[in-house]
mmCIF file of C-alpha atoms in Angstrom:
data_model
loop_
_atom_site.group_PDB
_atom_site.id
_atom_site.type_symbol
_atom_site.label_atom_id
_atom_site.label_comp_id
_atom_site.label_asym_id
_atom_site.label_seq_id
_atom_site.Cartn_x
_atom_site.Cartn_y
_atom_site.Cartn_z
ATOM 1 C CA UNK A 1 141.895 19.326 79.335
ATOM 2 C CA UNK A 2 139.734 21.609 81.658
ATOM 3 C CA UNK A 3 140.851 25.105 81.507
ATOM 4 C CA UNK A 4 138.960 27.530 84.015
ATOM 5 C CA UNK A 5 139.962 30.685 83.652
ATOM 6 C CA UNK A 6 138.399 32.292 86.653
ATOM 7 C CA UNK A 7 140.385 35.327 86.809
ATOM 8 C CA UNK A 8 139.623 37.022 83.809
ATOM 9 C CA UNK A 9 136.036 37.581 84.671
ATOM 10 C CA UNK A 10 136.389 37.981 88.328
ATOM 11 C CA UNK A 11 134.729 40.809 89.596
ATOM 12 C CA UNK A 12 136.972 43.894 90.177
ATOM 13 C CA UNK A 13 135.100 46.132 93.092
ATOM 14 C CA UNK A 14 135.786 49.934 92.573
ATOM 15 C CA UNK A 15 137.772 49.701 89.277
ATOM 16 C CA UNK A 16 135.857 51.888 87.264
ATOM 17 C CA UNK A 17 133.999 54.834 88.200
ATOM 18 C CA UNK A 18 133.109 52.836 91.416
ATOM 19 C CA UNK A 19 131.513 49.827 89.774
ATOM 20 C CA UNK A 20 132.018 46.356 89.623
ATOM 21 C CA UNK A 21 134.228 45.194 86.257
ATOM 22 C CA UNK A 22 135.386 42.446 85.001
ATOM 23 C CA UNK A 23 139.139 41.709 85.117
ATOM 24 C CA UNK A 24 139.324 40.369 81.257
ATOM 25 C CA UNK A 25 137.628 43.835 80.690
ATOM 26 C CA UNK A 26 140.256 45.735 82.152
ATOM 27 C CA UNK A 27 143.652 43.834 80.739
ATOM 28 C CA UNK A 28 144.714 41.989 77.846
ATOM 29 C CA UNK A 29 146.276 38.804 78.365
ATOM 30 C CA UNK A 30 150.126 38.410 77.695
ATOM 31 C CA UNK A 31 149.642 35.349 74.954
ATOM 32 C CA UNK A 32 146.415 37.263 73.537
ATOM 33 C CA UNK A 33 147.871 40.292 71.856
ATOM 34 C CA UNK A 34 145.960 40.659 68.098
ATOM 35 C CA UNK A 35 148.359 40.348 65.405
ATOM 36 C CA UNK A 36 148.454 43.446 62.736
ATOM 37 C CA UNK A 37 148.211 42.978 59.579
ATOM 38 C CA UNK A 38 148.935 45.239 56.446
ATOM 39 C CA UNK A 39 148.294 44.825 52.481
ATOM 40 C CA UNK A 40 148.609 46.863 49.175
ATOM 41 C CA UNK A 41 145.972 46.415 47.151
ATOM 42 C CA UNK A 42 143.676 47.771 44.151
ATOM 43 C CA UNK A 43 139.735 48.421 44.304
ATOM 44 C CA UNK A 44 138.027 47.828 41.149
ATOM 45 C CA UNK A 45 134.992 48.260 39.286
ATOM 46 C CA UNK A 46 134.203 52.102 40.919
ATOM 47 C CA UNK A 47 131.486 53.888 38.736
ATOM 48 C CA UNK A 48 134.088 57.056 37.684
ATOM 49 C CA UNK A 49 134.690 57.789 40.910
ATOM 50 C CA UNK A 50 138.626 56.155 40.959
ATOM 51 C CA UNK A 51 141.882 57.458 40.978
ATOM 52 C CA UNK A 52 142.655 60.186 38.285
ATOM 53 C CA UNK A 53 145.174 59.637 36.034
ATOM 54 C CA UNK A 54 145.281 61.631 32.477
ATOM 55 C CA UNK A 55 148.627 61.064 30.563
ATOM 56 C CA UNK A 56 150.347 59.335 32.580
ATOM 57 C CA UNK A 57 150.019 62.165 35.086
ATOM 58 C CA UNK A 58 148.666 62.178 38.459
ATOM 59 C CA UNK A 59 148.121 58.679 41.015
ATOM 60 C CA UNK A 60 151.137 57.184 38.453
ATOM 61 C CA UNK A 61 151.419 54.508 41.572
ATOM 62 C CA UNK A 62 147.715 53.077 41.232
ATOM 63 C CA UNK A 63 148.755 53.167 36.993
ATOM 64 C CA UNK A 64 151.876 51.016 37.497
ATOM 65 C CA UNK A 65 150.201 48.555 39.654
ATOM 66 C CA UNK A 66 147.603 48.007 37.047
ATOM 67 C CA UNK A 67 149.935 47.474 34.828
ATOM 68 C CA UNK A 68 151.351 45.109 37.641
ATOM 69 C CA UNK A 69 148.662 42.817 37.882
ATOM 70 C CA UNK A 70 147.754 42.649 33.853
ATOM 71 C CA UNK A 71 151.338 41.475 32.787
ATOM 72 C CA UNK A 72 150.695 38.815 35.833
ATOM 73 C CA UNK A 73 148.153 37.220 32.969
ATOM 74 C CA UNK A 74 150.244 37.826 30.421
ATOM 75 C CA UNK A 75 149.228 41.171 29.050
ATOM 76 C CA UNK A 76 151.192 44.190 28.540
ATOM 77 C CA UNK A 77 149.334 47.680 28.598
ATOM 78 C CA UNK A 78 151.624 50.895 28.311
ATOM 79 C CA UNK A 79 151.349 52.610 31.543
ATOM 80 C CA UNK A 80 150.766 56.128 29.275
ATOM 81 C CA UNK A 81 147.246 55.030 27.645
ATOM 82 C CA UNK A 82 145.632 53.650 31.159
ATOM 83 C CA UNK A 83 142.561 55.721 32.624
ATOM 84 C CA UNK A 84 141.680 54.668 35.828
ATOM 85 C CA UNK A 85 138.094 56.599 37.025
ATOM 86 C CA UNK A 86 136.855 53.064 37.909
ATOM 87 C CA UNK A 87 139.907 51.891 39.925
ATOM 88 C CA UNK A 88 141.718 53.231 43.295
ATOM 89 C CA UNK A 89 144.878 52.389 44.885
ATOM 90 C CA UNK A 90 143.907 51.528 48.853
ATOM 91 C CA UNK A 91 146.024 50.378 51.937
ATOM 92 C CA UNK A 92 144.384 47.459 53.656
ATOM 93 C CA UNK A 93 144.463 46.562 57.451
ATOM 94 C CA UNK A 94 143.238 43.907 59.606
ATOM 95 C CA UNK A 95 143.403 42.618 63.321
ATOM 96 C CA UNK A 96 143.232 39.115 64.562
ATOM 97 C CA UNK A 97 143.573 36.885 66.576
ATOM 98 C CA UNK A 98 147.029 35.497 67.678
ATOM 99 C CA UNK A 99 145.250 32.072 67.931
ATOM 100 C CA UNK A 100 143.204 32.258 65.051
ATOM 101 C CA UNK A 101 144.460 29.033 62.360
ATOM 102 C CA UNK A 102 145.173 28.869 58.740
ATOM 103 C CA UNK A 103 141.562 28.970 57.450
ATOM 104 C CA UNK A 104 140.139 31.233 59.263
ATOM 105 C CA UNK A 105 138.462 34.501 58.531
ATOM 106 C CA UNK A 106 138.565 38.500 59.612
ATOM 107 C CA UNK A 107 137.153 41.450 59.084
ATOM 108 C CA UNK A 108 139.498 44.174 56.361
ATOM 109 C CA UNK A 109 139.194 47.769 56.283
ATOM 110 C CA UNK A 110 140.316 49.602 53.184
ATOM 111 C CA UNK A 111 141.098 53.253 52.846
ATOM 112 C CA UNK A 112 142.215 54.758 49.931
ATOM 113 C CA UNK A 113 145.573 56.590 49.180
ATOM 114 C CA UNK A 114 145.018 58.363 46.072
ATOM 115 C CA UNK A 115 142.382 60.691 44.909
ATOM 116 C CA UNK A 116 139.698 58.840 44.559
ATOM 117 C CA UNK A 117 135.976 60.528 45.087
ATOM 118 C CA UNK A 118 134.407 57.092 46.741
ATOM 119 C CA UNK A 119 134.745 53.635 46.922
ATOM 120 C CA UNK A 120 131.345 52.766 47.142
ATOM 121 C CA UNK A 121 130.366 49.723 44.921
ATOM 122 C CA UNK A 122 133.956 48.871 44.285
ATOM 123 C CA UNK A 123 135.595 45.381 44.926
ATOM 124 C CA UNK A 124 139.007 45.115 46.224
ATOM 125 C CA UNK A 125 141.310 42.987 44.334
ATOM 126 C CA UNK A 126 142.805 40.114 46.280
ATOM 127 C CA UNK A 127 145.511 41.632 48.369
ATOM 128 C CA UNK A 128 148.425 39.857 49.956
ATOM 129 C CA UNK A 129 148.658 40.409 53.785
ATOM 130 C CA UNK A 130 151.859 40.945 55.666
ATOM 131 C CA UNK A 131 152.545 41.175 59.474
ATOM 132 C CA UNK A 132 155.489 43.089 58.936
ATOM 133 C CA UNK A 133 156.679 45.717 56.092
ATOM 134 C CA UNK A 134 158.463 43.973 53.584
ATOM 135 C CA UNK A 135 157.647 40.431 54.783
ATOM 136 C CA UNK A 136 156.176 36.919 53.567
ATOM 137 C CA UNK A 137 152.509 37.082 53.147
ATOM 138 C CA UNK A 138 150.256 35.184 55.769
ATOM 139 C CA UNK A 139 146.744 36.021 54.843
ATOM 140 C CA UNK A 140 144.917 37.442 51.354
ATOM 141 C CA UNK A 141 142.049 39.821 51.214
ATOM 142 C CA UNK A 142 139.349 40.555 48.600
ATOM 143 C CA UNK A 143 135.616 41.027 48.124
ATOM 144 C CA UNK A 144 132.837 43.603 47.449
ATOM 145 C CA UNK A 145 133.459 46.889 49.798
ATOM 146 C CA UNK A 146 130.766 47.895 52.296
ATOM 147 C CA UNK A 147 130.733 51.951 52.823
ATOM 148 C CA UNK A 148 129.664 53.113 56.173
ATOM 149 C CA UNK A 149 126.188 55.332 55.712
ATOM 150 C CA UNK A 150 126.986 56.740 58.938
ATOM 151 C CA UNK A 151 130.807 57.974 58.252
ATOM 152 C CA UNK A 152 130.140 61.422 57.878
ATOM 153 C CA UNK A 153 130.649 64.863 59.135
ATOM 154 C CA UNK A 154 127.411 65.892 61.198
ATOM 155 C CA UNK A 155 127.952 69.714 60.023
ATOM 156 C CA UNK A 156 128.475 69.555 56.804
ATOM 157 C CA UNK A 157 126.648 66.290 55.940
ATOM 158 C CA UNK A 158 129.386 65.426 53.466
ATOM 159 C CA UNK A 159 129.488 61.540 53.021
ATOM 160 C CA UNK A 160 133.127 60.106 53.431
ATOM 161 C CA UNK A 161 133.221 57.229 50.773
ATOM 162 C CA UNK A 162 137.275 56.671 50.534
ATOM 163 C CA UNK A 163 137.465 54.081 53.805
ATOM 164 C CA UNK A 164 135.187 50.883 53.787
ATOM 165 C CA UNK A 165 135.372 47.159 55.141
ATOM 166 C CA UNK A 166 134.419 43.546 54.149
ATOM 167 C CA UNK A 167 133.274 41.919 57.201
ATOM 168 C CA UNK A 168 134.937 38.659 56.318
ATOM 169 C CA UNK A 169 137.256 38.938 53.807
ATOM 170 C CA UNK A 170 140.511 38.535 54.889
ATOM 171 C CA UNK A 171 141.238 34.921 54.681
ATOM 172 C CA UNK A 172 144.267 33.849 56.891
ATOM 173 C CA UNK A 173 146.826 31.263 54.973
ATOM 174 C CA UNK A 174 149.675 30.783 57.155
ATOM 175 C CA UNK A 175 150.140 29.772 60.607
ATOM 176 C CA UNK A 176 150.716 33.080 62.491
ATOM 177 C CA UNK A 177 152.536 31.149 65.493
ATOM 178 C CA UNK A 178 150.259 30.733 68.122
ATOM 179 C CA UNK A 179 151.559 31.561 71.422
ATOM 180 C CA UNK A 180 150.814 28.760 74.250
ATOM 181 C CA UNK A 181 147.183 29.375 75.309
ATOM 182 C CA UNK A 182 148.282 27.484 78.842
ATOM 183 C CA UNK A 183 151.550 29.575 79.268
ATOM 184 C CA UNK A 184 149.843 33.184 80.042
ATOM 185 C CA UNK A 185 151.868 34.904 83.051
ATOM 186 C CA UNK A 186 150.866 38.619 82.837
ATOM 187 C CA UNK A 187 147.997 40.728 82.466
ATOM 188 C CA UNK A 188 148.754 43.855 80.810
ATOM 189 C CA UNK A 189 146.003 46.583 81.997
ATOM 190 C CA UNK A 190 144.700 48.617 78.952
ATOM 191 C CA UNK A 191 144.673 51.560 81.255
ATOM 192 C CA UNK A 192 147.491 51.534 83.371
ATOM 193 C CA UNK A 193 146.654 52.606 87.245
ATOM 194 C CA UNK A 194 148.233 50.895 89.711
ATOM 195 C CA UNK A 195 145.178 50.702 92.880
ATOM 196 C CA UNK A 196 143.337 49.263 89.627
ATOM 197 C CA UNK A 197 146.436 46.284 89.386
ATOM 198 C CA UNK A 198 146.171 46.064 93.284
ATOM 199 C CA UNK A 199 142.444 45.111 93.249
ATOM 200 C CA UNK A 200 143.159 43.263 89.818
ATOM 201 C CA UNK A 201 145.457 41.127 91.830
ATOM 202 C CA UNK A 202 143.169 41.113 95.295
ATOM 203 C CA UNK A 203 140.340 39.324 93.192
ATOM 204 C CA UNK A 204 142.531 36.822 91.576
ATOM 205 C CA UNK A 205 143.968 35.778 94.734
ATOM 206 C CA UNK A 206 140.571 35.979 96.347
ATOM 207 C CA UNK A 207 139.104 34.180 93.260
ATOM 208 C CA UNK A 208 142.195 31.400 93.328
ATOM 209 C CA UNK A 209 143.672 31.642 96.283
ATOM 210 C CA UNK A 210 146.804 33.572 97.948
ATOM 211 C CA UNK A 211 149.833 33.934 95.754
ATOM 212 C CA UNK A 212 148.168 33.873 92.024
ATOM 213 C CA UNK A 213 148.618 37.387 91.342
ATOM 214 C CA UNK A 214 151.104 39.904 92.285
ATOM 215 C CA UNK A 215 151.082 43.301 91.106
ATOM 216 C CA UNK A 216 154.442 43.958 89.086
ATOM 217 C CA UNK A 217 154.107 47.598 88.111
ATOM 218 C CA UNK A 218 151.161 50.008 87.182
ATOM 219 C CA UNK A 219 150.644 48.043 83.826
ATOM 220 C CA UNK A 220 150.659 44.777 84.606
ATOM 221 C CA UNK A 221 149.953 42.054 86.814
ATOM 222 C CA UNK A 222 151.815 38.370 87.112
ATOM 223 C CA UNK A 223 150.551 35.381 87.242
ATOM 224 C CA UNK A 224 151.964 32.433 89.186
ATOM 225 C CA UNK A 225 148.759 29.851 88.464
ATOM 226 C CA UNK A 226 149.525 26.182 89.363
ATOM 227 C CA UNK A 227 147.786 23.497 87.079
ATOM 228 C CA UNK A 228 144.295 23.469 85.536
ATOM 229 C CA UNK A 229 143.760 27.055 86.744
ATOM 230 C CA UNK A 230 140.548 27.352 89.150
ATOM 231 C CA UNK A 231 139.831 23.456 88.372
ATOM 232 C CA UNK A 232 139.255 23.691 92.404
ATOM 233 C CA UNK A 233 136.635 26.654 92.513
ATOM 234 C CA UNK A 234 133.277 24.938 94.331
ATOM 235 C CA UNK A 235 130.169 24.913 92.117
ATOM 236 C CA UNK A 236 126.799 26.358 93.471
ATOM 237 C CA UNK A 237 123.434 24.328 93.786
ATOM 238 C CA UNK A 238 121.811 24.360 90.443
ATOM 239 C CA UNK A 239 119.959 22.206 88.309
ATOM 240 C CA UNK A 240 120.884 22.349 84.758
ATOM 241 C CA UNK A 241 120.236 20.348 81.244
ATOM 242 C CA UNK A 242 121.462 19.540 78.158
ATOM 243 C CA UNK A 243 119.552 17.435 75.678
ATOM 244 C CA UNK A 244 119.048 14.440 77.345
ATOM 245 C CA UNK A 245 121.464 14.868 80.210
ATOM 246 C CA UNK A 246 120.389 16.804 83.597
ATOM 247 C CA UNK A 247 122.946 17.678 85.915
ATOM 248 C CA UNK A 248 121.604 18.044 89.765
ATOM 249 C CA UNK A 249 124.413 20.374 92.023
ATOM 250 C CA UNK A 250 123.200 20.238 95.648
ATOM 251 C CA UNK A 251 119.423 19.857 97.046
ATOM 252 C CA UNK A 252 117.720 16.495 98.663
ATOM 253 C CA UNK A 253 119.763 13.705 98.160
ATOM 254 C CA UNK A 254 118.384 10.669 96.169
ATOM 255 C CA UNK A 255 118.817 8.480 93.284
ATOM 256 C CA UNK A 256 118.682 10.506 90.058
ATOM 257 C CA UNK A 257 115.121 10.679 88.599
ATOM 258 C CA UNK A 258 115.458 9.622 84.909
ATOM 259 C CA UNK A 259 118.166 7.755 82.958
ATOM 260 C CA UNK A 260 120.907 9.923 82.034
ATOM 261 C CA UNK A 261 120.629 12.196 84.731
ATOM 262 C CA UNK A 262 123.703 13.262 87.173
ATOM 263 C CA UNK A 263 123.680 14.097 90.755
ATOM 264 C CA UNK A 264 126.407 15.710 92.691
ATOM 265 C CA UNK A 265 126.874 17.402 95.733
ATOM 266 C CA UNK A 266 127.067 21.316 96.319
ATOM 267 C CA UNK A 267 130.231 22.417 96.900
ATOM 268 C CA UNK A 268 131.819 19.878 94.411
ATOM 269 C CA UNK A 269 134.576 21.293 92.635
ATOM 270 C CA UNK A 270 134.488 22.159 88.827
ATOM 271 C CA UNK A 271 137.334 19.472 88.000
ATOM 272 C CA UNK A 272 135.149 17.156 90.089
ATOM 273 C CA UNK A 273 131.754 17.879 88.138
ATOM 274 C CA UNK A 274 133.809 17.970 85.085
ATOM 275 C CA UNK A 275 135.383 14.449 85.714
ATOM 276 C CA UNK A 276 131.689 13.278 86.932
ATOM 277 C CA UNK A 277 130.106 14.561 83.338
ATOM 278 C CA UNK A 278 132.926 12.268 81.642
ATOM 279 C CA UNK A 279 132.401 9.296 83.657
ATOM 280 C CA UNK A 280 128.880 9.196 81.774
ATOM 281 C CA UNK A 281 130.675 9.906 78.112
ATOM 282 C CA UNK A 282 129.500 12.952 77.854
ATOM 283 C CA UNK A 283 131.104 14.720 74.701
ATOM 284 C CA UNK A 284 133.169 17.583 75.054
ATOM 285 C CA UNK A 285 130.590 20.218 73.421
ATOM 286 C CA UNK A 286 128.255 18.721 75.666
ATOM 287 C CA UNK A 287 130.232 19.550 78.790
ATOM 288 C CA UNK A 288 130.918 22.760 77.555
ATOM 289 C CA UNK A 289 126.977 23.406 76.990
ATOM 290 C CA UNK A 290 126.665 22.334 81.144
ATOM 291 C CA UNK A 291 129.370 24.878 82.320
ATOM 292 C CA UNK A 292 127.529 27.484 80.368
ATOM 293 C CA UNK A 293 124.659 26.904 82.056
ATOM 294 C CA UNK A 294 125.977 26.725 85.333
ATOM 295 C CA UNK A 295 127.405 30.037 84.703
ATOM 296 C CA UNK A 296 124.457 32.004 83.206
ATOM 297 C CA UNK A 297 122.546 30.397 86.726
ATOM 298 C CA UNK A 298 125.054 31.901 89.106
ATOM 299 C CA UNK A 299 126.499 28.657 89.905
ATOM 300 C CA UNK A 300 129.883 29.268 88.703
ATOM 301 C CA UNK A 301 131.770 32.957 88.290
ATOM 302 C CA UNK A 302 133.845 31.409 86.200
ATOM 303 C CA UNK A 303 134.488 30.976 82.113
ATOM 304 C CA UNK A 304 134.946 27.456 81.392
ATOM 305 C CA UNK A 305 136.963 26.298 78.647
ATOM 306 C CA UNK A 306 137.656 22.728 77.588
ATOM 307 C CA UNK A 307 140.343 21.848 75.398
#
């Protein structure tokens, strides 16, 4: 299916400052709201620079879930002999995705929540994620902790070393029940102002055509889109290729020059040039590659997605 979502990067005239924005910079789809997610969890290996715990006293939370994880394997430590310089109790976060699928991967941040000096050089345990307090986990997290050089205060100079991140490892194990991508009616505005929803709604219209978009309140705008959204929206002359494949829009009419080439009109729609590109079995990531051209070109103000 052809998907054209022309209104999220239609231009918004006088949004910002005065400027020209785009509309997907200036909401947040209804159906694309990141999903939250939350984990307890224990950084290892630190170099001395862990949670403090001397007779039991002191961080007793990162000592019992030490003591936690070792009688998982079977071995039983008393919770009053455990020093713990090269371990810290942390809270874990993530964002993603609400579409993102079992398998996929996202960035953690860790922070710690005992008294730990720094992190730095530690490796956080895998970590259950939860989207809610309390809940079934959907996602784990571990992997070697990344400290920020640049986290720190500029008068002092003192290096903060208890937050860190692993770019990718969160790993996401359960579907998170992905909203229908197709089913989007509202576009919340991350700042709400309600001339900005007006002309949010005047370029959607304008974009594809009257009745689209209606402004419902300050914060959002509705959507009332009728099939393959923007499928109609006429495609500039261009001349674009992809591997083998050329794709004429417009200019002096003639048989195409080479085999595998493609000739259409200007004006031709972008469900027509889409439906022209599979009459000559071109693959989806192929037809993909072509739209992205035609946008980068000018030919289309559009993003193009084909599912």
């Amino acid at each position: 299916m052809l998907l054209v979502t022309a209104a999220l990067v239609a231009l918004v005239p006088g949004a910002v400052d005065g400027q020209q924005s785009r509309i997907r910079d200036l909401t947040v789809a209804e159906q694309d709201i990141p999903v939250r997610l939350m984990g307890y969890g224990l950084v290892t290996g630190l170099d001395g620079t862990g949670d403090r715990v001397i007779g039991g006293f002191s961080s007793g939370h990162t000592v019992r879930s030490i003591a936690n994880v070792l009688r998982r394997f079977g071995v039983e430590v008393p919770e009053n002999i455990l020093r713990t310089r090269n371990v810290a109790a942390v809270l874990v976060t993530a964002e993603v995705s609400p579409y993102l699928r079992p398998g996929g991967r996202m960035p953690i941040h860790v922070s710690s929540v005992g008294d730990a000096v720094s992190l730095r050089g530690g490796v956080l345990w895998l970590t259950p994620l939860v989207a809610d307090p309390g809940g079934e986990p959907v996602g784990s997290a571990q992997g070697a902790l990344l400290v920020s050089e640049a986290t720190e205060f500029a008068s002092s100079g003192y290096q903060v070393e208890t937050t860190a991140r692993i770019p990718e490892g969160g790993l996401l194990e359960q579907a998170l029940g992905s909203p229908d991508f197709a089913s989007t009616s509202v576009l919340y505005l991350r700042r709400p102002d309600l001339g900005t929803a007006a002309r949010i709604a005047q370029a959607i219209n304008g974009a594809l055509g009257a009745g689209s978009a209606a402004v419902e309140d300050p914060g959002a705008v509705t959507l009332a889109l009728q099939g393959d959204a923007g499928g109609g929206i006429q495609v500039g002359e261009a001349v674009v290729s992809h591997g083998s494949m050329t794709l004429a829009i417009g200019g002096a009419p003639g048989a195409p020059g080479a085999v595998g080439d493609l000739r259409v009109p200007e004006g031709t729609s972008v469900q027509e040039v889409a439906a022209a590109l599979h009459a000559v079995a071109a693959p989806p990531r192929a037809i993909a590659a072509v739209f992205e051209s035609l946008k980068e070109v000018g030919a289309i103000s559009a993003e193009v997605t084909i599912r």
